[in-house]
JSON list of C-alpha atoms in Angstrom, two decimals:
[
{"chain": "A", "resi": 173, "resn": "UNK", "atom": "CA", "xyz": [0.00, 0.00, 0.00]},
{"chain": "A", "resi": 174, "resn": "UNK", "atom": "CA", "xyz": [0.97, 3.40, -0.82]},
{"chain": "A", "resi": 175, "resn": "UNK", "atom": "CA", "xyz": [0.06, 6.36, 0.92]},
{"chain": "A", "resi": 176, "resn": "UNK", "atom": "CA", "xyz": [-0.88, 9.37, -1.25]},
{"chain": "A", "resi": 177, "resn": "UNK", "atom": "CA", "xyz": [-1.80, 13.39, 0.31]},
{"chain": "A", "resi": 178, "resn": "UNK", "atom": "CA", "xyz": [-5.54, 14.07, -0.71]},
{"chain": "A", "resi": 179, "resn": "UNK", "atom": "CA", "xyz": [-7.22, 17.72, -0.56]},
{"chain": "A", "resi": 180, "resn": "UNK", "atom": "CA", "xyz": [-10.81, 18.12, 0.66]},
{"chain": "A", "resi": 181, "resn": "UNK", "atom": "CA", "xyz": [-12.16, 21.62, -0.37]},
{"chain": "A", "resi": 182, "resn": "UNK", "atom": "CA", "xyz": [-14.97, 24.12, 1.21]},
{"chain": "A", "resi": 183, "resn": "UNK", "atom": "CA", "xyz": [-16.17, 27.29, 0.87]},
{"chain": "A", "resi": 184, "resn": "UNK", "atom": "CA", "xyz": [-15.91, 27.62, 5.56]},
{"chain": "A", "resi": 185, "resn": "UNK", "atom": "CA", "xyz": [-13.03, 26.86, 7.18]},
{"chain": "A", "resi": 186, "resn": "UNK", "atom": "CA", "xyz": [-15.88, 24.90, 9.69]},
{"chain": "A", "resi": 187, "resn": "UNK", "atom": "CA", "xyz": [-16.74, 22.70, 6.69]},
{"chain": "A", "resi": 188, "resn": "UNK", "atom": "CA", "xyz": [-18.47, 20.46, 5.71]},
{"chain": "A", "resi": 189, "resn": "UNK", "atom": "CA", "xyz": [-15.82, 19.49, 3.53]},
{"chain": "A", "resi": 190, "resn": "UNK", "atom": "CA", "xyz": [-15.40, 17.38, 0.09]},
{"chain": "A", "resi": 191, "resn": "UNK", "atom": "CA", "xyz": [-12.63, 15.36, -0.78]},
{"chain": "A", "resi": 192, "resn": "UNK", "atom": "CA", "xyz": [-11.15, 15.88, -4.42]},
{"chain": "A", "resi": 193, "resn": "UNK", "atom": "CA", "xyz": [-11.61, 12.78, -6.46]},
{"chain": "A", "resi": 194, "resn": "UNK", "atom": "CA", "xyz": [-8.00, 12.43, -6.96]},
{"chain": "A", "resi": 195, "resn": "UNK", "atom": "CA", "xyz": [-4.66, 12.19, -4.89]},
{"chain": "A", "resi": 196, "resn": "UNK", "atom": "CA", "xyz": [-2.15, 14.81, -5.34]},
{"chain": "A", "resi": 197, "resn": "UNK", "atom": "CA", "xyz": [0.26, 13.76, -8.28]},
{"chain": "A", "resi": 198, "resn": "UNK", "atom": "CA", "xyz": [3.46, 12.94, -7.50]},
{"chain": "A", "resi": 199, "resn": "UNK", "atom": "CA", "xyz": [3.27, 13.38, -3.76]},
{"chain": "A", "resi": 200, "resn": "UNK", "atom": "CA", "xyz": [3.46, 10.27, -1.41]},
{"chain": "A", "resi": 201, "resn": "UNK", "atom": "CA", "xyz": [4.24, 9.68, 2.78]},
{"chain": "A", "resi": 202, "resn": "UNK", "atom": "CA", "xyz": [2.43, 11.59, 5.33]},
{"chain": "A", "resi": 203, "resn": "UNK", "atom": "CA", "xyz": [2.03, 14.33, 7.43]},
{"chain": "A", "resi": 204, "resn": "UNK", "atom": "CA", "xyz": [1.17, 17.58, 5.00]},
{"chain": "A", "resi": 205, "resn": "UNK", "atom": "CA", "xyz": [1.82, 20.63, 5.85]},
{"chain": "A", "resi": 206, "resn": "UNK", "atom": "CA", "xyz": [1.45, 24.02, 3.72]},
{"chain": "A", "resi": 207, "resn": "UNK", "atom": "CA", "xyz": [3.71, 27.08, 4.38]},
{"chain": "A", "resi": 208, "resn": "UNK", "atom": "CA", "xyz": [3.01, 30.28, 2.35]},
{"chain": "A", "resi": 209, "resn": "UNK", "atom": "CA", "xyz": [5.62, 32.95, 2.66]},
{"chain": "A", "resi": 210, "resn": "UNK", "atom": "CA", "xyz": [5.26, 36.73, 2.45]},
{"chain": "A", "resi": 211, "resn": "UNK", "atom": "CA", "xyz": [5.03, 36.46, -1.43]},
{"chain": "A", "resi": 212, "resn": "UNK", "atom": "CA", "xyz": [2.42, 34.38, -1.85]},
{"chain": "A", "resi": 213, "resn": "UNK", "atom": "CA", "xyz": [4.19, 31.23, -2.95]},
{"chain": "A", "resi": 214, "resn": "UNK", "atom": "CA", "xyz": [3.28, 28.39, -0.64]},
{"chain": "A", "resi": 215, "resn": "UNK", "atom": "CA", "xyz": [5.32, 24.96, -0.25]},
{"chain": "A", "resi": 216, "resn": "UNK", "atom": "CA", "xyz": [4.27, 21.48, 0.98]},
{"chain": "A", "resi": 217, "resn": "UNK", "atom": "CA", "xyz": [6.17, 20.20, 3.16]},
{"chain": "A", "resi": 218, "resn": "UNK", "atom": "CA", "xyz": [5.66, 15.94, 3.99]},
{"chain": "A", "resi": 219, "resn": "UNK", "atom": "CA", "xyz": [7.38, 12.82, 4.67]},
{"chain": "A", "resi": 220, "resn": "UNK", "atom": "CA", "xyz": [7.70, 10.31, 7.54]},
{"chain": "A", "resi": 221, "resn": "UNK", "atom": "CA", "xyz": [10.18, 7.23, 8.25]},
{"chain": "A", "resi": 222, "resn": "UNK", "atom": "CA", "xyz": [8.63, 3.61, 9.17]},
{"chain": "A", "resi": 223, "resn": "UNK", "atom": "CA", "xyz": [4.79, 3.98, 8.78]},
{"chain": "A", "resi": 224, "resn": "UNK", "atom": "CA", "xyz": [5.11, 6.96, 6.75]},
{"chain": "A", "resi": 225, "resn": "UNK", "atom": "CA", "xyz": [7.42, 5.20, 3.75]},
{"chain": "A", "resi": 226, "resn": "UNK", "atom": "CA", "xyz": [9.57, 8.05, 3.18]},
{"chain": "A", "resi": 227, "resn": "UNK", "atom": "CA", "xyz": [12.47, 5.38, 2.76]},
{"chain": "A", "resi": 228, "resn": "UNK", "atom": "CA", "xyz": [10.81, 3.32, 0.31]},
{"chain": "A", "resi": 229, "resn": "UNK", "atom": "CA", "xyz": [10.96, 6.23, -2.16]},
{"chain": "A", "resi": 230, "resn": "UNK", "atom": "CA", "xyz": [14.51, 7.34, -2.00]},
{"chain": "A", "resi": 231, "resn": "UNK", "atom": "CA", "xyz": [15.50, 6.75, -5.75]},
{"chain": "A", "resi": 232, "resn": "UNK", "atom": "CA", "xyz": [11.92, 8.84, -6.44]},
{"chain": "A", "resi": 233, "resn": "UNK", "atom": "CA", "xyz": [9.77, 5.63, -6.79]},
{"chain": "A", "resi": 234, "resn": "UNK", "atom": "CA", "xyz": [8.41, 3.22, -4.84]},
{"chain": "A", "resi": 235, "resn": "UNK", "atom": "CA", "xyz": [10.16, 0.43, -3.78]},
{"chain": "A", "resi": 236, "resn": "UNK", "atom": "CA", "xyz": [8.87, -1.85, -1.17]},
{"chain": "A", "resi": 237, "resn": "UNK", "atom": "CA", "xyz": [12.05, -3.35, 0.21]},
{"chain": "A", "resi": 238, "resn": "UNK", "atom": "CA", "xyz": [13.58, 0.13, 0.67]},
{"chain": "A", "resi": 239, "resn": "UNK", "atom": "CA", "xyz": [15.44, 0.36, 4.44]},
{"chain": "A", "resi": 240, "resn": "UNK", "atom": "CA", "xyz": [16.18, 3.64, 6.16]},
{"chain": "A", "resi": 241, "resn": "UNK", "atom": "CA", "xyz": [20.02, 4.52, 5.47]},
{"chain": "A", "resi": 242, "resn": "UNK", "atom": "CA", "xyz": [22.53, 2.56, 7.49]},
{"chain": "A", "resi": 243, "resn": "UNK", "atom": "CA", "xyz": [25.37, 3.43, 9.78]},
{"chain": "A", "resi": 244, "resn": "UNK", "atom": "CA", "xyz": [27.53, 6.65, 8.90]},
{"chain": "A", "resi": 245, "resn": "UNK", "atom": "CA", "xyz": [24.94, 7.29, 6.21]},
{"chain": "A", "resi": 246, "resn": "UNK", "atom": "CA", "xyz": [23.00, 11.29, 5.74]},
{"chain": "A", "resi": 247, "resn": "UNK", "atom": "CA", "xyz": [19.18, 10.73, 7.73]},
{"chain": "A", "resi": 248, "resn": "UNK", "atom": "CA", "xyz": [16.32, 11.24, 5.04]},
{"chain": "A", "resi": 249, "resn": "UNK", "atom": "CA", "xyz": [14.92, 14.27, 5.01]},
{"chain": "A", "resi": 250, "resn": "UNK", "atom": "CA", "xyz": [11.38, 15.87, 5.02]},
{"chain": "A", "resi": 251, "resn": "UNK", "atom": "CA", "xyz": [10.26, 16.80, 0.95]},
{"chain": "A", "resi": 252, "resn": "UNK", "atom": "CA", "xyz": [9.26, 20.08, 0.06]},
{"chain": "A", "resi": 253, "resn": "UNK", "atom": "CA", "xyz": [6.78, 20.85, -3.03]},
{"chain": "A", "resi": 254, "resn": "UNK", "atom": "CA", "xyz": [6.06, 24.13, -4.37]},
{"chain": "A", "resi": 255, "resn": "UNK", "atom": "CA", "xyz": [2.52, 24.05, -4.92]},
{"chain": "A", "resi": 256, "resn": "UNK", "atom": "CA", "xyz": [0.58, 25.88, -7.79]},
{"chain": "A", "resi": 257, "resn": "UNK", "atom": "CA", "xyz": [-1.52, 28.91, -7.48]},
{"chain": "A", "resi": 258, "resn": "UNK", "atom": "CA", "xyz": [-4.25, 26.27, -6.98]},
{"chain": "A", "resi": 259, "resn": "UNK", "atom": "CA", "xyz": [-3.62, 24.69, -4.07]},
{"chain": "A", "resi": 260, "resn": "UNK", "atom": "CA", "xyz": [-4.26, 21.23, -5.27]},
{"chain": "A", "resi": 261, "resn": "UNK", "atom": "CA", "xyz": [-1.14, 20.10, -7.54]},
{"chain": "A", "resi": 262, "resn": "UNK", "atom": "CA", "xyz": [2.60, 20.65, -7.42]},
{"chain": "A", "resi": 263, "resn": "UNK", "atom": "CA", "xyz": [4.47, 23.17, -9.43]},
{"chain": "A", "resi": 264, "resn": "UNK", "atom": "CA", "xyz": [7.15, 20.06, -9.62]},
{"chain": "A", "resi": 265, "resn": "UNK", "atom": "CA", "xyz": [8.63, 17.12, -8.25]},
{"chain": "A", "resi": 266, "resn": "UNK", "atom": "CA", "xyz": [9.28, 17.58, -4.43]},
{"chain": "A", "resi": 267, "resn": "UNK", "atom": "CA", "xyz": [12.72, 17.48, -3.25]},
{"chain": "A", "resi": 268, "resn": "UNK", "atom": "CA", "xyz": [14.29, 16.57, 0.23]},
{"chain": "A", "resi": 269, "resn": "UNK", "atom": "CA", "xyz": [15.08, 18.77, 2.39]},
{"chain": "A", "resi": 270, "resn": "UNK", "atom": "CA", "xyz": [18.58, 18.48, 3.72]},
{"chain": "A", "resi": 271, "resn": "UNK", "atom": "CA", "xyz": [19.20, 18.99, 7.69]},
{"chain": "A", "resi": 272, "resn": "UNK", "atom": "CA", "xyz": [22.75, 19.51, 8.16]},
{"chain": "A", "resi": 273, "resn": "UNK", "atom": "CA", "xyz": [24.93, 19.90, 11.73]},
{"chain": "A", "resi": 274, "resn": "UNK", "atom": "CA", "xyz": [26.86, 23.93, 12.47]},
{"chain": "A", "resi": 275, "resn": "UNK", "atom": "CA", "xyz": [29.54, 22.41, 10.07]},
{"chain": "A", "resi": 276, "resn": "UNK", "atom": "CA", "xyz": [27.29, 22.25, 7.12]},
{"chain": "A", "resi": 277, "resn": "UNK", "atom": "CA", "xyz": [27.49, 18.69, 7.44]},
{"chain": "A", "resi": 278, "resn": "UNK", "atom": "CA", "xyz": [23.75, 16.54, 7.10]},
{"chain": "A", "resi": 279, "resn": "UNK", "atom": "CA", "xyz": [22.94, 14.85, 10.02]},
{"chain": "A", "resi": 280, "resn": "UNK", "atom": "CA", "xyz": [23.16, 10.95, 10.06]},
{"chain": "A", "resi": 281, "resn": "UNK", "atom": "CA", "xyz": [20.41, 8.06, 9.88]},
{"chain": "A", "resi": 282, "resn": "UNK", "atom": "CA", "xyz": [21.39, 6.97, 13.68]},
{"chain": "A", "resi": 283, "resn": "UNK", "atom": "CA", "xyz": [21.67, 10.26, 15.27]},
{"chain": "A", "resi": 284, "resn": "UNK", "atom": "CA", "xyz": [17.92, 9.90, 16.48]},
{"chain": "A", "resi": 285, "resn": "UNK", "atom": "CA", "xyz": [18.37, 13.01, 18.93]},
{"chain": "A", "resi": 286, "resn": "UNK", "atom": "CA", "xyz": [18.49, 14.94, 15.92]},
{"chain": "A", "resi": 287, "resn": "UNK", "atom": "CA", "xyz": [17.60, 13.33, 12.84]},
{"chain": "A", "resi": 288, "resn": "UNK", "atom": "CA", "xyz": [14.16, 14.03, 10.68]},
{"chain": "A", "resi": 289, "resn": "UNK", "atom": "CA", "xyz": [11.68, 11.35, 11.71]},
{"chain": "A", "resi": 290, "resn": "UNK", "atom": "CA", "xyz": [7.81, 13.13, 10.85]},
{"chain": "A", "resi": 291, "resn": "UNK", "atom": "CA", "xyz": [5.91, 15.73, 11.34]},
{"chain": "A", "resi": 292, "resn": "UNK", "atom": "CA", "xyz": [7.67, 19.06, 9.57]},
{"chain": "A", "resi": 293, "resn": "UNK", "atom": "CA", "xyz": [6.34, 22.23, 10.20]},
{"chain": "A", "resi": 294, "resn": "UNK", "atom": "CA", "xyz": [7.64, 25.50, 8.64]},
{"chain": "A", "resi": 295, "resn": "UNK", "atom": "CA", "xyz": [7.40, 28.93, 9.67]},
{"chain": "A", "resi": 296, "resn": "UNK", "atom": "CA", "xyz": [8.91, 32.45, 9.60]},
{"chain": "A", "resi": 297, "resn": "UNK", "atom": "CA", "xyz": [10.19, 34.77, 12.21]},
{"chain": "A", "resi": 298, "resn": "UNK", "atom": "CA", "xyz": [12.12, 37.76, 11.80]},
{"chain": "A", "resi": 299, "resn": "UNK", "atom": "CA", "xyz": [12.88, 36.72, 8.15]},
{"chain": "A", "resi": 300, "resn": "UNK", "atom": "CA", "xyz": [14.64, 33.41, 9.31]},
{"chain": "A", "resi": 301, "resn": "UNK", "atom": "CA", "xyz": [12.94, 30.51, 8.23]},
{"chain": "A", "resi": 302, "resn": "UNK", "atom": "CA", "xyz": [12.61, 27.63, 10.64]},
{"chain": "A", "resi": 303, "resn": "UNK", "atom": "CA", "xyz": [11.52, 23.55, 10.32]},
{"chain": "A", "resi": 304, "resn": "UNK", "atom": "CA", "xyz": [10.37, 22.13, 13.07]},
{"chain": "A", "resi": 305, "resn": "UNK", "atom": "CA", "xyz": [10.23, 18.31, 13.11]},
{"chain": "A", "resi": 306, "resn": "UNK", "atom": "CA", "xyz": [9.97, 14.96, 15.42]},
{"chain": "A", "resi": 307, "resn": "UNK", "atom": "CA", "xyz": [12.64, 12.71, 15.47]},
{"chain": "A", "resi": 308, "resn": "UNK", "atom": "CA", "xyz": [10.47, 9.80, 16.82]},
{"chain": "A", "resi": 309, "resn": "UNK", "atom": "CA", "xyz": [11.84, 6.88, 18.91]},
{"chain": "A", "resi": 310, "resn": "UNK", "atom": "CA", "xyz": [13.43, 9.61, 20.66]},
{"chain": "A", "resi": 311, "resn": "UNK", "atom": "CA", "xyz": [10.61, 11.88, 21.19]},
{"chain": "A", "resi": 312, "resn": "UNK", "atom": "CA", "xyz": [11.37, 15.05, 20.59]},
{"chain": "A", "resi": 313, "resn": "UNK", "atom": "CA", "xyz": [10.66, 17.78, 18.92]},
{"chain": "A", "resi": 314, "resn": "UNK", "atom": "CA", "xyz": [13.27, 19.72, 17.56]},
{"chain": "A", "resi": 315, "resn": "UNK", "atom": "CA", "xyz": [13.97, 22.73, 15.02]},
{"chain": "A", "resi": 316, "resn": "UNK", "atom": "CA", "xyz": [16.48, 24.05, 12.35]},
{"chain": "A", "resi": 317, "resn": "UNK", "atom": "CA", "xyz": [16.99, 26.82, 10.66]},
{"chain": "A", "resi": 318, "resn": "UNK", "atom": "CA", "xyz": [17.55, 28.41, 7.16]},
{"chain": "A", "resi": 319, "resn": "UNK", "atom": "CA", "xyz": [17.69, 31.81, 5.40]},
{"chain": "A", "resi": 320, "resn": "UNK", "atom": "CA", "xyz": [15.59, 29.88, 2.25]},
{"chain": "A", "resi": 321, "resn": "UNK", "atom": "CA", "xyz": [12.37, 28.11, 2.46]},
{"chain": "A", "resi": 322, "resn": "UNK", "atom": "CA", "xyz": [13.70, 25.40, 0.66]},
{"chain": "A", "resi": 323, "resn": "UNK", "atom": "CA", "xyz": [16.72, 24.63, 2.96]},
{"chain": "A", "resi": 324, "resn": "UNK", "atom": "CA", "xyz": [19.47, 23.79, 3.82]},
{"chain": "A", "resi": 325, "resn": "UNK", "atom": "CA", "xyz": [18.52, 23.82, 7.01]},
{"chain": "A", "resi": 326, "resn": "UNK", "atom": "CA", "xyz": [21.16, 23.68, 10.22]},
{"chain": "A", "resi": 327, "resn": "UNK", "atom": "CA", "xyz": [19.72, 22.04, 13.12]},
{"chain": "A", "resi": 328, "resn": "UNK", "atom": "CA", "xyz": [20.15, 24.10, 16.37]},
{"chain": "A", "resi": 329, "resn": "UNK", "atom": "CA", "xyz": [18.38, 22.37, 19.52]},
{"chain": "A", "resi": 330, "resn": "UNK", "atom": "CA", "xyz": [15.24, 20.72, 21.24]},
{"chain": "A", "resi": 331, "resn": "UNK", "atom": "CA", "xyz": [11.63, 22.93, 21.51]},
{"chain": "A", "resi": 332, "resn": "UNK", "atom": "CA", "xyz": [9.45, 20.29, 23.33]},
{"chain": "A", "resi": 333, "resn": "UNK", "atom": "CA", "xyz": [11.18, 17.04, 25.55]},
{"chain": "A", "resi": 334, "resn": "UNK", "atom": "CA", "xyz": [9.33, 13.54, 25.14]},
{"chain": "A", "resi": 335, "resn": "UNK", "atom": "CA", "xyz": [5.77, 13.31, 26.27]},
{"chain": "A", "resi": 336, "resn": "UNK", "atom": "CA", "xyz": [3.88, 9.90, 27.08]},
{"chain": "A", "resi": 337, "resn": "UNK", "atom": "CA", "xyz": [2.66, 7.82, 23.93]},
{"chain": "A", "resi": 338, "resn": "UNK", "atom": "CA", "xyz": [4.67, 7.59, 20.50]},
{"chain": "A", "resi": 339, "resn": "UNK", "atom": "CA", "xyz": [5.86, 10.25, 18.48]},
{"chain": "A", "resi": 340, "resn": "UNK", "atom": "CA", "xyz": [4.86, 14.30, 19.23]},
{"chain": "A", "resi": 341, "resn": "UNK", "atom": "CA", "xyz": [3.20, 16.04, 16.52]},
{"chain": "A", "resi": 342, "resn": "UNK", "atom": "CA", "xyz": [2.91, 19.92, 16.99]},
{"chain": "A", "resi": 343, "resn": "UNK", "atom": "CA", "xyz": [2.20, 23.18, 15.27]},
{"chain": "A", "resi": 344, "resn": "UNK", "atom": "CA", "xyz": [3.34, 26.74, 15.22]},
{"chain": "A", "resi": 345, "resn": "UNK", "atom": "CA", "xyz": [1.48, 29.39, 14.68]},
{"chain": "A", "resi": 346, "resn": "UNK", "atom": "CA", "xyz": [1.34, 33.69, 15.24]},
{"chain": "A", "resi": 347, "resn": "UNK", "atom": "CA", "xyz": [-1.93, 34.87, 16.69]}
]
């Protein structure tokens, strides 16, 4: 089984809403979510190890005996898409988003302090872009930082310690 991102559509934020026929093309994993930056352009962020599949798609198809990197290899990271004016289809393929350490150097498949797991969430803050992200069996959640949407981004510390249950899923938001 492969899991695709859908898009339900309504004309409330409350609903009720309607699920597009169709999957997004070219997208795959879990865990959506949209950030649109000051000029309008907004980019999908997705992806998640184990249940999520991410690592069954790292030549860009699926491939169901995929494993997650080994020993002294880069993590996976999150994909980004730039999404169309629409809201429902991708401008092009995604890419991953690389995660690297204060060297400039990406962060490896066993360093589960630190390492992308699920769960990406971007936003912006004094024109500093930052991805927020859990890295799972570890249970944090943890963010990096980048001066482009797109990344690279260089990790920089922990936001929220492990709670009880599995992974921590969060959000971000300015009210």
């Amino acid at each position: 089984k492969v899991f695709r991102i859908g898009v339900a559509t309504s004309n409330s934020p409350t609903g009720p809403f309607k699920a597009l026929p169709e999957y997004i093309k070219d997208s795959y994993s879990i865990d959506p979510a949209v950030f649109v930056d000051d000029d309008g352009k907004a980019y999908m962020f997705f992806g998640g190890l184990w249940g999520g599949q991410l690592e069954k798609w790292k030549s860009g198809a699926f491939k169901a005996d995929d494993k997650e990197p080994g020993i002294a290899q880069p993590a996976l990271g999150p994909r980004v898409a730039v999404m169309k004016s629409n809201m429902i289809e991708f401008e092009g393929p995604s890419k991953e988003v690389s995660i690297v350490d204060d060297e400039g150097n990406k962060l490896l498949s066993t360093d589960h302090d630190r390492r992308f797991f699920e769960a990406a969430w971007v936003h912006k803050y004094n024109g500093l872009y930052y991805l927020s992200y859990s890295t799972g069996n570890t249970h944090y959640i943890v963010y990096a930082t980048s001066k482009k949407p797109m990344g690279p981004y260089t990790y920089k510390g922990i936001i929220l310690n492990p709670v009880r249950g599995w992974t921590t899923h969060h959000s971000i938001v300015k009210f």
